[in-house]
Short mmCIF file of C-alpha atoms and ligand atoms in Angstrom, two decimals:
data_model
loop_
_atom_site.label_atom_id
_atom_site.label_comp_id
_atom_site.label_asym_id
_atom_site.label_seq_id
_atom_site.Cartn_x
_atom_site.Cartn_y
_atom_site.Cartn_z
CA MET A 1 -6.00 -4.93 -8.77
CA LEU A 2 -7.99 -5.11 -11.82
CA LYS A 3 -8.91 -2.56 -14.57
CA GLU A 4 -12.14 -2.58 -14.12
CA MET A 5 -11.89 -1.17 -10.63
CA MET A 6 -13.13 2.50 -10.96
CA VAL A 7 -10.85 4.96 -9.74
CA GLY A 8 -11.83 8.32 -8.24
CA VAL A 9 -9.41 11.62 -8.07
CA VAL A 10 -10.41 14.23 -6.11
CA GLY A 11 -8.88 17.58 -7.00
CA ALA A 12 -8.95 18.44 -10.67
CA GLY A 13 -5.70 20.83 -10.32
CA THR A 14 -1.86 20.40 -11.35
CA MET A 15 -1.64 16.92 -9.65
CA GLY A 16 -5.06 15.27 -10.18
CA ARG A 17 -5.49 16.01 -13.68
CA GLY A 18 -2.10 14.23 -14.15
CA ILE A 19 -3.04 11.30 -12.02
CA ALA A 20 -6.50 11.08 -13.89
CA GLN A 21 -4.68 10.83 -17.08
CA VAL A 22 -2.24 7.92 -15.52
CA ALA A 23 -5.01 6.11 -14.36
CA SER A 24 -7.26 6.46 -17.49
CA ALA A 25 -4.00 5.56 -19.53
CA ALA A 26 -3.86 2.25 -17.56
CA GLY A 27 -7.24 1.34 -18.55
CA HIS A 28 -9.52 2.21 -15.67
CA GLN A 29 -12.72 4.31 -15.81
CA VAL A 30 -11.83 7.39 -13.73
CA ILE A 31 -14.02 9.85 -12.22
CA LEU A 32 -12.44 13.19 -11.62
CA MET A 33 -14.09 15.10 -9.01
CA ASP A 34 -13.76 18.97 -7.85
CA LEU A 35 -16.06 21.44 -6.17
CA ASP A 36 -15.16 23.99 -8.65
CA ARG A 37 -16.89 23.17 -11.89
CA GLU A 38 -14.37 25.59 -13.74
CA ALA A 39 -11.65 23.58 -12.59
CA LEU A 40 -13.06 20.43 -14.01
CA GLU A 41 -13.41 22.37 -17.26
CA GLN A 42 -9.98 23.59 -17.57
CA ALA A 43 -8.72 20.20 -16.44
CA MET A 44 -10.67 18.34 -19.35
CA ALA A 45 -9.73 21.07 -21.67
CA PHE A 46 -5.75 20.44 -20.56
CA LEU A 47 -6.13 16.53 -20.97
CA THR A 48 -7.65 17.14 -24.31
CA LYS A 49 -4.73 19.43 -25.55
CA ILE A 50 -2.25 16.91 -24.12
CA GLN A 51 -3.66 13.87 -25.98
CA ASP A 52 -4.00 15.85 -29.25
CA ARG A 53 -0.19 16.84 -29.01
CA ALA A 54 0.44 12.92 -28.35
CA VAL A 55 -1.55 12.24 -31.64
CA GLU A 56 0.38 15.07 -33.46
CA LYS A 57 3.68 13.79 -32.40
CA GLY A 58 2.86 10.20 -33.29
CA ARG A 59 2.66 9.05 -29.66
CA ALA A 60 -0.75 7.82 -29.72
CA SER A 61 -3.45 7.03 -32.29
CA ARG A 62 -6.47 9.23 -32.59
CA ASP A 63 -8.36 6.09 -31.07
CA GLU A 64 -6.28 5.59 -28.31
CA ALA A 65 -6.34 9.27 -27.27
CA ASP A 66 -10.06 9.34 -27.63
CA ALA A 67 -10.53 6.38 -25.84
CA LEU A 68 -8.30 7.72 -23.03
CA LEU A 69 -10.42 10.77 -22.72
CA ALA A 70 -13.60 9.00 -22.79
CA ARG A 71 -12.58 6.82 -19.77
CA ILE A 72 -12.50 9.91 -17.75
CA SER A 73 -15.74 11.59 -16.40
CA THR A 74 -16.37 14.71 -14.36
CA GLY A 75 -18.29 15.09 -11.16
CA SER A 76 -18.60 17.82 -8.61
CA SER A 77 -20.48 16.00 -5.80
CA LEU A 78 -19.05 13.05 -3.56
CA GLU A 79 -21.72 10.79 -4.60
CA ALA A 80 -20.20 10.54 -8.18
CA LEU A 81 -17.51 8.40 -6.67
CA SER A 82 -19.56 6.05 -5.00
CA GLY A 83 -18.65 2.91 -7.27
CA CYS A 84 -14.77 3.69 -6.93
CA GLY A 85 -12.51 1.00 -5.55
CA LEU A 86 -9.92 3.35 -5.21
CA VAL A 87 -10.06 7.10 -4.49
CA ILE A 88 -6.91 9.56 -4.78
CA GLU A 89 -7.36 12.82 -3.02
CA ALA A 90 -5.22 15.81 -4.49
CA ILE A 91 -6.86 18.98 -3.06
CA VAL A 92 -5.26 21.97 -0.96
CA GLU A 93 -2.49 20.78 1.36
CA ASP A 94 -4.62 21.52 4.49
CA SER A 95 -5.33 18.84 6.73
CA ALA A 96 -8.70 20.33 8.22
CA VAL A 97 -10.09 20.30 4.56
CA LYS A 98 -8.63 16.92 3.51
CA GLY A 99 -10.12 15.21 6.87
CA ALA A 100 -13.58 16.73 5.85
CA LEU A 101 -13.31 15.34 2.58
CA PHE A 102 -12.28 11.84 4.01
CA SER A 103 -15.26 11.66 6.20
CA GLY A 104 -17.62 12.66 3.35
CA LEU A 105 -15.89 9.83 1.34
CA GLU A 106 -16.21 7.13 3.92
CA SER A 107 -20.17 7.75 3.77
CA VAL A 108 -20.35 7.18 0.26
CA LEU A 109 -17.58 4.47 -0.76
CA SER A 110 -18.15 0.90 0.12
CA SER A 111 -16.04 -0.55 3.27
CA ASP A 112 -13.50 -2.06 0.97
CA ALA A 113 -12.35 0.77 -0.88
CA THR A 114 -9.17 2.28 -0.56
CA ILE A 115 -8.39 5.77 0.10
CA ALA A 116 -5.11 7.45 -0.77
CA SER A 117 -3.57 10.84 -0.14
CA ASN A 118 -1.07 12.67 -2.43
CA THR A 119 -0.17 15.04 0.15
CA SER A 120 3.56 16.19 0.05
CA SER A 121 4.19 17.42 3.61
CA LEU A 122 1.20 16.14 5.82
CA SER A 123 1.66 12.98 8.10
CA ILE A 124 -0.22 10.10 6.44
CA THR A 125 -0.73 8.65 9.97
CA ALA A 126 -2.13 11.76 11.19
CA LEU A 127 -4.57 11.91 8.37
CA ALA A 128 -5.47 8.12 8.73
CA ALA A 129 -6.45 8.91 12.61
CA GLY A 130 -9.38 10.88 11.59
CA LEU A 131 -11.10 8.07 9.46
CA LYS A 132 -13.58 5.71 10.90
CA HIS A 133 -11.65 3.02 8.96
CA PRO A 134 -8.15 4.09 8.98
CA ASP A 135 -6.81 0.52 7.99
CA ARG A 136 -8.02 1.46 4.30
CA PHE A 137 -6.01 4.52 4.22
CA ILE A 138 -2.55 5.17 2.53
CA GLY A 139 -0.35 7.87 1.01
CA LEU A 140 0.50 7.82 -2.75
CA HIS A 141 2.71 10.63 -3.72
CA PHE A 142 2.93 11.48 -7.46
CA PHE A 143 5.48 13.89 -8.76
CA ASN A 144 4.81 16.45 -10.99
CA PRO A 145 4.03 16.10 -14.02
CA ALA A 146 2.42 13.07 -12.69
CA PRO A 147 2.19 11.72 -16.43
CA LEU A 148 6.05 12.07 -16.92
CA LEU A 149 7.80 11.41 -13.86
CA PRO A 150 7.98 7.65 -12.85
CA LEU A 151 8.20 7.96 -9.20
CA VAL A 152 5.35 7.41 -6.96
CA GLU A 153 6.35 7.17 -3.10
CA VAL A 154 3.83 4.48 -1.35
CA VAL A 155 3.41 5.48 2.08
CA PRO A 156 1.37 3.29 4.50
CA ALA A 157 0.14 4.90 7.68
CA LEU A 158 0.64 3.29 11.16
CA GLN A 159 -2.95 1.99 10.94
CA SER A 160 -2.98 0.73 7.25
CA ARG A 161 -4.05 -2.93 6.75
CA GLU A 162 -1.28 -5.27 6.19
CA GLY A 163 -0.73 -5.84 2.70
CA LEU A 164 -2.07 -2.47 1.48
CA GLY A 165 1.52 -1.13 1.01
CA ASP A 166 2.28 -4.21 -1.45
CA GLU A 167 -1.09 -3.96 -3.79
CA MET A 168 -0.40 -0.40 -4.15
CA LEU A 169 3.24 -1.02 -5.11
CA ALA A 170 1.82 -3.68 -7.66
CA LEU A 171 -0.80 -1.32 -8.85
CA MET A 172 1.56 1.30 -9.38
CA ARG A 173 3.79 -0.99 -11.40
CA GLN A 174 0.69 -1.72 -13.73
CA TRP A 175 0.16 1.72 -14.14
CA GLY A 176 3.88 1.92 -15.42
CA LYS A 177 5.26 3.47 -12.44
CA GLN A 178 8.27 2.82 -10.59
CA PRO A 179 7.05 3.06 -7.07
CA ALA A 180 9.10 3.29 -3.91
CA LEU A 181 7.73 2.21 -0.34
CA ALA A 182 8.67 4.80 2.26
CA GLN A 183 7.92 5.16 5.83
CA ASP A 184 5.61 7.93 6.99
CA THR A 185 8.57 10.37 8.12
CA PRO A 186 8.43 13.93 7.25
CA GLY A 187 9.16 14.46 3.51
CA PHE A 188 8.92 11.00 2.83
CA ILE A 189 12.07 10.10 0.67
CA VAL A 190 12.34 12.66 -2.00
CA ASN A 191 11.60 16.00 0.08
CA ARG A 192 13.81 14.79 2.69
CA VAL A 193 17.04 13.63 0.76
CA ALA A 194 16.72 16.49 -1.58
CA ARG A 195 16.95 19.42 1.21
CA PRO A 196 20.83 19.78 0.80
CA PHE A 197 20.73 20.28 -2.88
CA TYR A 198 18.93 23.72 -2.09
CA GLY A 199 20.23 24.24 1.29
CA GLU A 200 23.81 23.71 0.83
CA ALA A 201 23.82 25.60 -2.19
CA ILE A 202 22.33 28.57 -0.57
CA ARG A 203 24.84 28.10 2.04
CA ILE A 204 27.70 28.25 -0.29
CA LEU A 205 25.92 31.62 -1.91
CA GLU A 206 25.60 33.08 1.66
CA GLU A 207 29.32 32.44 2.69
CA GLY A 208 30.48 34.24 -0.55
CA VAL A 209 32.09 31.21 -2.06
CA ALA A 210 30.40 31.53 -5.31
CA ASP A 211 27.31 33.47 -7.22
CA VAL A 212 24.11 31.61 -8.21
CA ALA A 213 25.22 31.22 -11.75
CA THR A 214 28.58 29.78 -10.70
CA ILE A 215 26.76 27.16 -8.24
CA ASP A 216 24.07 26.32 -10.96
CA TRP A 217 26.92 25.81 -13.55
CA ALA A 218 28.86 23.57 -11.36
CA MET A 219 25.88 21.12 -10.62
CA THR A 220 24.76 21.03 -14.29
CA GLU A 221 27.98 21.05 -16.35
CA LEU A 222 30.24 19.28 -13.71
CA GLY A 223 27.57 17.31 -11.81
CA GLY A 224 25.14 16.29 -14.61
CA PHE A 225 21.96 17.30 -12.96
CA ARG A 226 19.42 18.59 -15.17
CA MET A 227 18.95 21.95 -13.57
CA GLY A 228 20.98 24.01 -11.37
CA PRO A 229 19.30 24.43 -7.56
CA PHE A 230 18.79 28.26 -7.93
CA ALA A 231 17.18 27.86 -11.49
CA LEU A 232 15.20 25.12 -10.02
CA MET A 233 14.06 26.97 -6.78
CA ASP A 234 12.90 29.86 -9.12
CA LEU A 235 11.01 27.14 -11.27
CA ILE A 236 9.40 25.77 -7.99
CA GLY A 237 8.76 29.00 -6.48
CA ASN A 238 10.74 30.41 -3.52
CA ASP A 239 7.47 30.64 -1.54
CA ILE A 240 6.81 26.73 -1.95
CA ASN A 241 10.40 25.64 -1.69
CA TYR A 242 10.89 27.64 1.39
CA ALA A 243 7.61 26.50 2.96
CA VAL A 244 8.68 22.72 2.08
CA THR A 245 12.16 23.44 3.80
CA GLU A 246 10.49 24.93 6.68
CA SER A 247 8.04 22.33 7.24
CA VAL A 248 10.45 19.52 7.10
CA TRP A 249 12.73 21.34 9.41
CA THR A 250 9.88 21.69 11.98
CA ALA A 251 8.64 18.14 11.72
CA PHE A 252 11.95 17.21 12.48
CA HIS A 253 11.96 19.31 15.83
CA TYR A 254 14.36 22.01 14.25
CA ASP A 255 17.20 19.63 13.38
CA ALA A 256 20.24 21.89 12.05
CA ARG A 257 20.46 19.72 8.85
CA TYR A 258 17.21 20.98 7.53
CA LYS A 259 17.68 24.55 8.82
CA PRO A 260 15.89 27.09 6.35
CA SER A 261 17.95 30.10 5.09
CA PHE A 262 17.66 33.74 5.45
CA ALA A 263 18.62 34.66 2.04
CA GLN A 264 15.51 32.72 0.80
CA LYS A 265 13.41 34.15 3.28
CA ARG A 266 14.36 37.63 1.92
CA ASN A 267 13.70 36.41 -1.19
CA VAL A 268 10.18 35.42 -0.28
CA ASP A 269 9.75 38.66 1.75
CA ALA A 270 10.44 40.81 -1.07
CA GLY A 271 8.06 38.92 -3.46
CA TRP A 272 10.89 37.75 -5.33
CA LEU A 273 9.48 34.11 -5.76
CA GLY A 274 11.09 32.97 -9.15
CA ARG A 275 9.82 32.68 -12.62
CA LYS A 276 6.25 33.39 -11.84
CA SER A 277 6.68 36.62 -10.30
CA GLY A 278 9.48 37.76 -12.95
CA ARG A 279 12.03 37.64 -10.41
CA GLY A 280 13.82 35.23 -8.20
CA TRP A 281 17.42 34.12 -7.67
CA TYR A 282 17.60 35.23 -11.20
CA ALA A 283 15.81 38.18 -13.55
CA HIS A 284 13.08 36.64 -15.68
CA GLY A 285 11.04 37.78 -18.32
CA GLU A 286 11.44 39.99 -21.27
CA GLY A 287 15.01 41.55 -21.49
CA ALA A 288 16.26 39.45 -18.69
CA VAL A 289 20.03 38.84 -19.26
CA LEU A 290 21.48 35.79 -17.39
CA PRO A 291 24.57 36.32 -15.56
CA GLU A 292 27.63 34.51 -16.85
CA PRO A 293 29.28 31.63 -14.28
CA ARG A 294 32.76 31.70 -13.39
CA ARG A 295 34.03 28.70 -15.40
CA ASP A 296 36.74 27.64 -12.89
CA LYS A 297 36.87 23.88 -12.77
CA ASP A 298 38.46 23.80 -9.29
CA LEU A 299 35.98 25.97 -7.56
CA GLY A 300 33.26 24.00 -9.56
CA GLN A 301 34.45 20.87 -8.16
CA ASP A 302 34.43 21.90 -4.72
CA ILE A 303 31.27 23.20 -5.05
CA LEU A 304 29.63 20.19 -6.72
CA TRP A 305 31.54 17.65 -4.06
CA ARG A 306 30.21 19.92 -1.09
CA ILE A 307 26.41 19.58 -2.31
CA LEU A 308 27.16 16.19 -3.45
CA VAL A 309 28.41 14.57 -0.22
CA MET A 310 25.57 16.32 1.60
CA LEU A 311 23.26 14.87 -0.40
CA ILE A 312 24.79 11.54 -0.16
CA ASN A 313 25.00 11.97 3.58
CA GLU A 314 21.02 12.44 3.45
CA ALA A 315 20.33 9.33 1.07
CA ALA A 316 22.58 7.29 3.48
CA ASP A 317 20.76 8.67 6.67
CA ALA A 318 17.11 7.96 5.37
CA VAL A 319 18.59 4.20 4.91
CA PHE A 320 19.79 4.07 8.31
CA TRP A 321 16.70 5.14 9.76
CA GLY A 322 14.56 2.73 7.85
CA VAL A 323 12.74 5.35 5.84
CA ALA A 324 13.24 3.32 2.50
CA SER A 325 15.69 0.82 0.93
CA ALA A 326 19.09 1.97 -0.46
CA GLU A 327 17.40 0.68 -3.77
CA ASP A 328 14.31 2.51 -3.23
CA VAL A 329 15.98 5.67 -2.08
CA ASP A 330 18.18 5.79 -5.31
CA ARG A 331 15.04 4.80 -7.42
CA ALA A 332 13.20 7.93 -5.79
CA MET A 333 15.77 10.43 -6.32
CA LYS A 334 16.21 9.35 -10.15
CA GLY A 335 12.47 8.86 -10.88
CA GLY A 336 10.86 11.85 -8.71
CA VAL A 337 13.49 14.49 -9.37
CA ASN A 338 15.61 13.23 -12.51
CA TYR A 339 19.00 13.23 -10.44
CA PRO A 340 21.54 11.71 -13.07
CA LYS A 341 22.51 9.01 -10.69
CA GLY A 342 21.23 7.43 -7.49
CA LEU A 343 23.12 9.15 -4.82
CA LEU A 344 24.24 5.67 -2.74
CA ALA A 345 25.56 4.15 -6.11
CA TRP A 346 27.39 7.63 -6.50
CA ALA A 347 28.68 7.14 -3.00
CA GLU A 348 30.12 4.18 -4.04
CA ASP A 349 31.65 5.54 -7.00
CA VAL A 350 33.43 8.58 -5.49
CA GLY A 351 34.16 5.93 -2.33
CA LEU A 352 32.74 5.91 0.79
CA SER A 353 35.68 6.84 2.88
CA ASN A 354 36.04 10.03 0.84
CA CYS A 355 32.60 11.23 1.49
CA VAL A 356 32.89 10.51 5.37
CA ASP A 357 36.27 12.38 5.23
CA ALA A 358 34.80 15.46 3.43
CA LEU A 359 31.53 15.56 5.96
CA ASP A 360 34.30 15.37 8.66
CA ALA A 361 36.27 18.13 7.49
CA LEU A 362 33.14 20.20 7.24
CA ARG A 363 32.04 19.55 10.55
CA ALA A 364 35.66 20.26 12.06
CA LYS A 365 35.60 23.80 9.93
CA TYR A 366 32.08 24.98 11.03
CA GLY A 367 31.67 23.00 14.40
CA GLU A 368 28.00 22.61 13.29
CA ASP A 369 25.77 19.34 13.72
CA ARG A 370 24.63 20.09 10.53
CA TYR A 371 27.65 18.25 9.04
CA ARG A 372 27.18 15.25 11.07
CA CYS A 373 28.12 12.01 9.20
CA SER A 374 25.47 9.30 9.07
CA PRO A 375 26.37 6.41 11.41
CA LEU A 376 25.54 4.06 8.52
CA LEU A 377 27.63 5.90 5.71
CA ARG A 378 30.60 5.79 8.41
CA ALA A 379 30.12 2.08 9.24
CA ARG A 380 29.69 1.07 5.29
CA ALA A 381 32.98 2.99 4.91
CA SER A 382 34.85 1.39 7.59
CA GLU A 383 33.53 -2.54 6.60
CA GLY A 384 34.29 -1.91 2.98
CA ARG A 385 30.63 -2.78 2.39
CA SER A 386 28.25 -2.00 -0.19
CA PHE A 387 24.71 -0.45 0.65
CA PHE A 388 23.35 -2.74 -1.76
CA ALA A 389 24.75 -5.71 -0.47
P1 NAI B 401 -4.00 22.68 -6.94
O1 NAI B 401 -4.36 23.99 -6.23
O2 NAI B 401 -3.59 22.85 -8.28
O3 NAI B 401 -5.50 22.05 -6.96
C1 NAI B 401 -6.22 21.74 -6.02
C2 NAI B 401 -7.56 21.51 -6.49
O4 NAI B 401 -8.48 20.77 -5.51
C3 NAI B 401 -8.24 22.72 -6.91
O5 NAI B 401 -8.85 22.50 -8.09
C4 NAI B 401 -9.59 23.09 -5.86
O6 NAI B 401 -10.74 23.45 -6.56
C5 NAI B 401 -9.83 21.57 -5.62
N1 NAI B 401 -10.30 21.40 -4.31
C6 NAI B 401 -10.08 21.98 -3.19
N2 NAI B 401 -10.92 21.77 -2.09
C7 NAI B 401 -11.59 20.78 -2.39
C8 NAI B 401 -12.70 19.76 -1.96
N3 NAI B 401 -12.61 19.88 -0.50
N4 NAI B 401 -13.13 18.94 -2.58
C9 NAI B 401 -13.09 18.76 -4.02
N5 NAI B 401 -12.04 19.38 -4.73
C10 NAI B 401 -11.13 20.30 -3.77
O7 NAI B 401 -3.13 21.78 -6.14
P2 NAI B 401 -2.06 20.77 -6.71
O8 NAI B 401 -0.57 21.52 -6.79
O9 NAI B 401 -2.60 20.02 -7.64
O10 NAI B 401 -1.70 20.15 -5.20
C11 NAI B 401 -2.79 19.07 -4.76
C12 NAI B 401 -2.28 18.26 -3.58
O11 NAI B 401 -1.06 17.58 -4.30
C13 NAI B 401 -1.89 18.76 -2.37
O12 NAI B 401 -1.91 18.06 -1.30
C14 NAI B 401 -0.01 18.88 -2.83
O13 NAI B 401 0.84 19.06 -1.54
C15 NAI B 401 0.14 17.51 -3.49
N6 NAI B 401 1.28 17.66 -4.59
C16 NAI B 401 1.63 18.75 -5.42
C17 NAI B 401 2.68 19.04 -5.81
C18 NAI B 401 2.90 19.86 -7.09
O14 NAI B 401 4.35 20.30 -7.63
N7 NAI B 401 1.76 20.91 -7.16
C19 NAI B 401 3.55 17.74 -6.12
C20 NAI B 401 3.10 16.37 -5.31
C21 NAI B 401 2.19 16.66 -4.55
#
């Protein structure tokens, strides 16, 4: 697709403003639309600040920064979007509100314009079903912050016209992204495969094996993850993280692998949401003292290994069910949530049979379906064959 194509972004919040920046940086004229004029003003002020900082740091010239900003105009009515060839929706996560927006968009856009949703948790196919022309609809799931994280999950609806997925993959590459093609299933790739990072960490805590600081230490110091699970949940917000877990669990018809935890629910009930409320798994804010981890390498390796094999199992199962290719699953976890290594490549480094043995041992110990080994992981281990072959 050409740079001449005008791109619309609806919703000027956290995601919309970042997506507008990415599209403009790629050379498109961008219309950023929001019903709330104040949100538009705040978004433009934010984008201006980001560009000023880029100039200060020498990452862009003043002319480039000014040109990027000049390519973004704002509007508070749908009519402003009528000339767009692609509109990306990033409004509130509510299917009825999104549905009303799509009907409005279809009445102002040309028949061949593409409509995309940045939804994290709603079914792309169900959203498409509300459109007059569902064949033009697709999911484009960016990660926060959109200008910095390279991953975009491209999620065709069942009804998307043939070729739309490939066109969007090509466009996202033109925008400098590393897109991954995902089947429209709950959580797509990242929000499904990442569940054990939180869920298994909380299980280890609930069982009294280790405290939050020790689990975080094991994952960062020994595993190389950028943040530990508890620090990350406090950053995301326990309310948001719990809601994602619950929505994936419900969408999977209460599969035990995704079961939410009582401990996190209690935090949410108490209003211990994380950094934004001053308290979560940790105390935050002025005077807060971080607890010391137990720097015991044996314990830390046990912790890392248990969470890692659960992540690997989830990654293998996503490939087994055709959610995405092995390459795309690994690309997604590195590009969307900064994992230090692709999980399937990591599995091959540590040995597939070791992963299978660890899962079988967990299943034998707990007798829970949660620890069932993915058929693909087991098959590849017994065949001695790579996921990437
Ligand atoms: P946000 O709350 O920061 O911004 C939403 C914006 O949409 C607000 O400015 C609001 O005024 C506007 N809005 C609401 N209804 C509207 C309508 N009918 N027409 C025009 N504008 C409308 O939300 P955020 O966090 O940017 O999320 C947007 C979407 O992106 C959601 O679907 C969310 O699930 C998804 N998402 C969010 C991520 C995140 O980390 N925040 C990551 C990836 C996806």
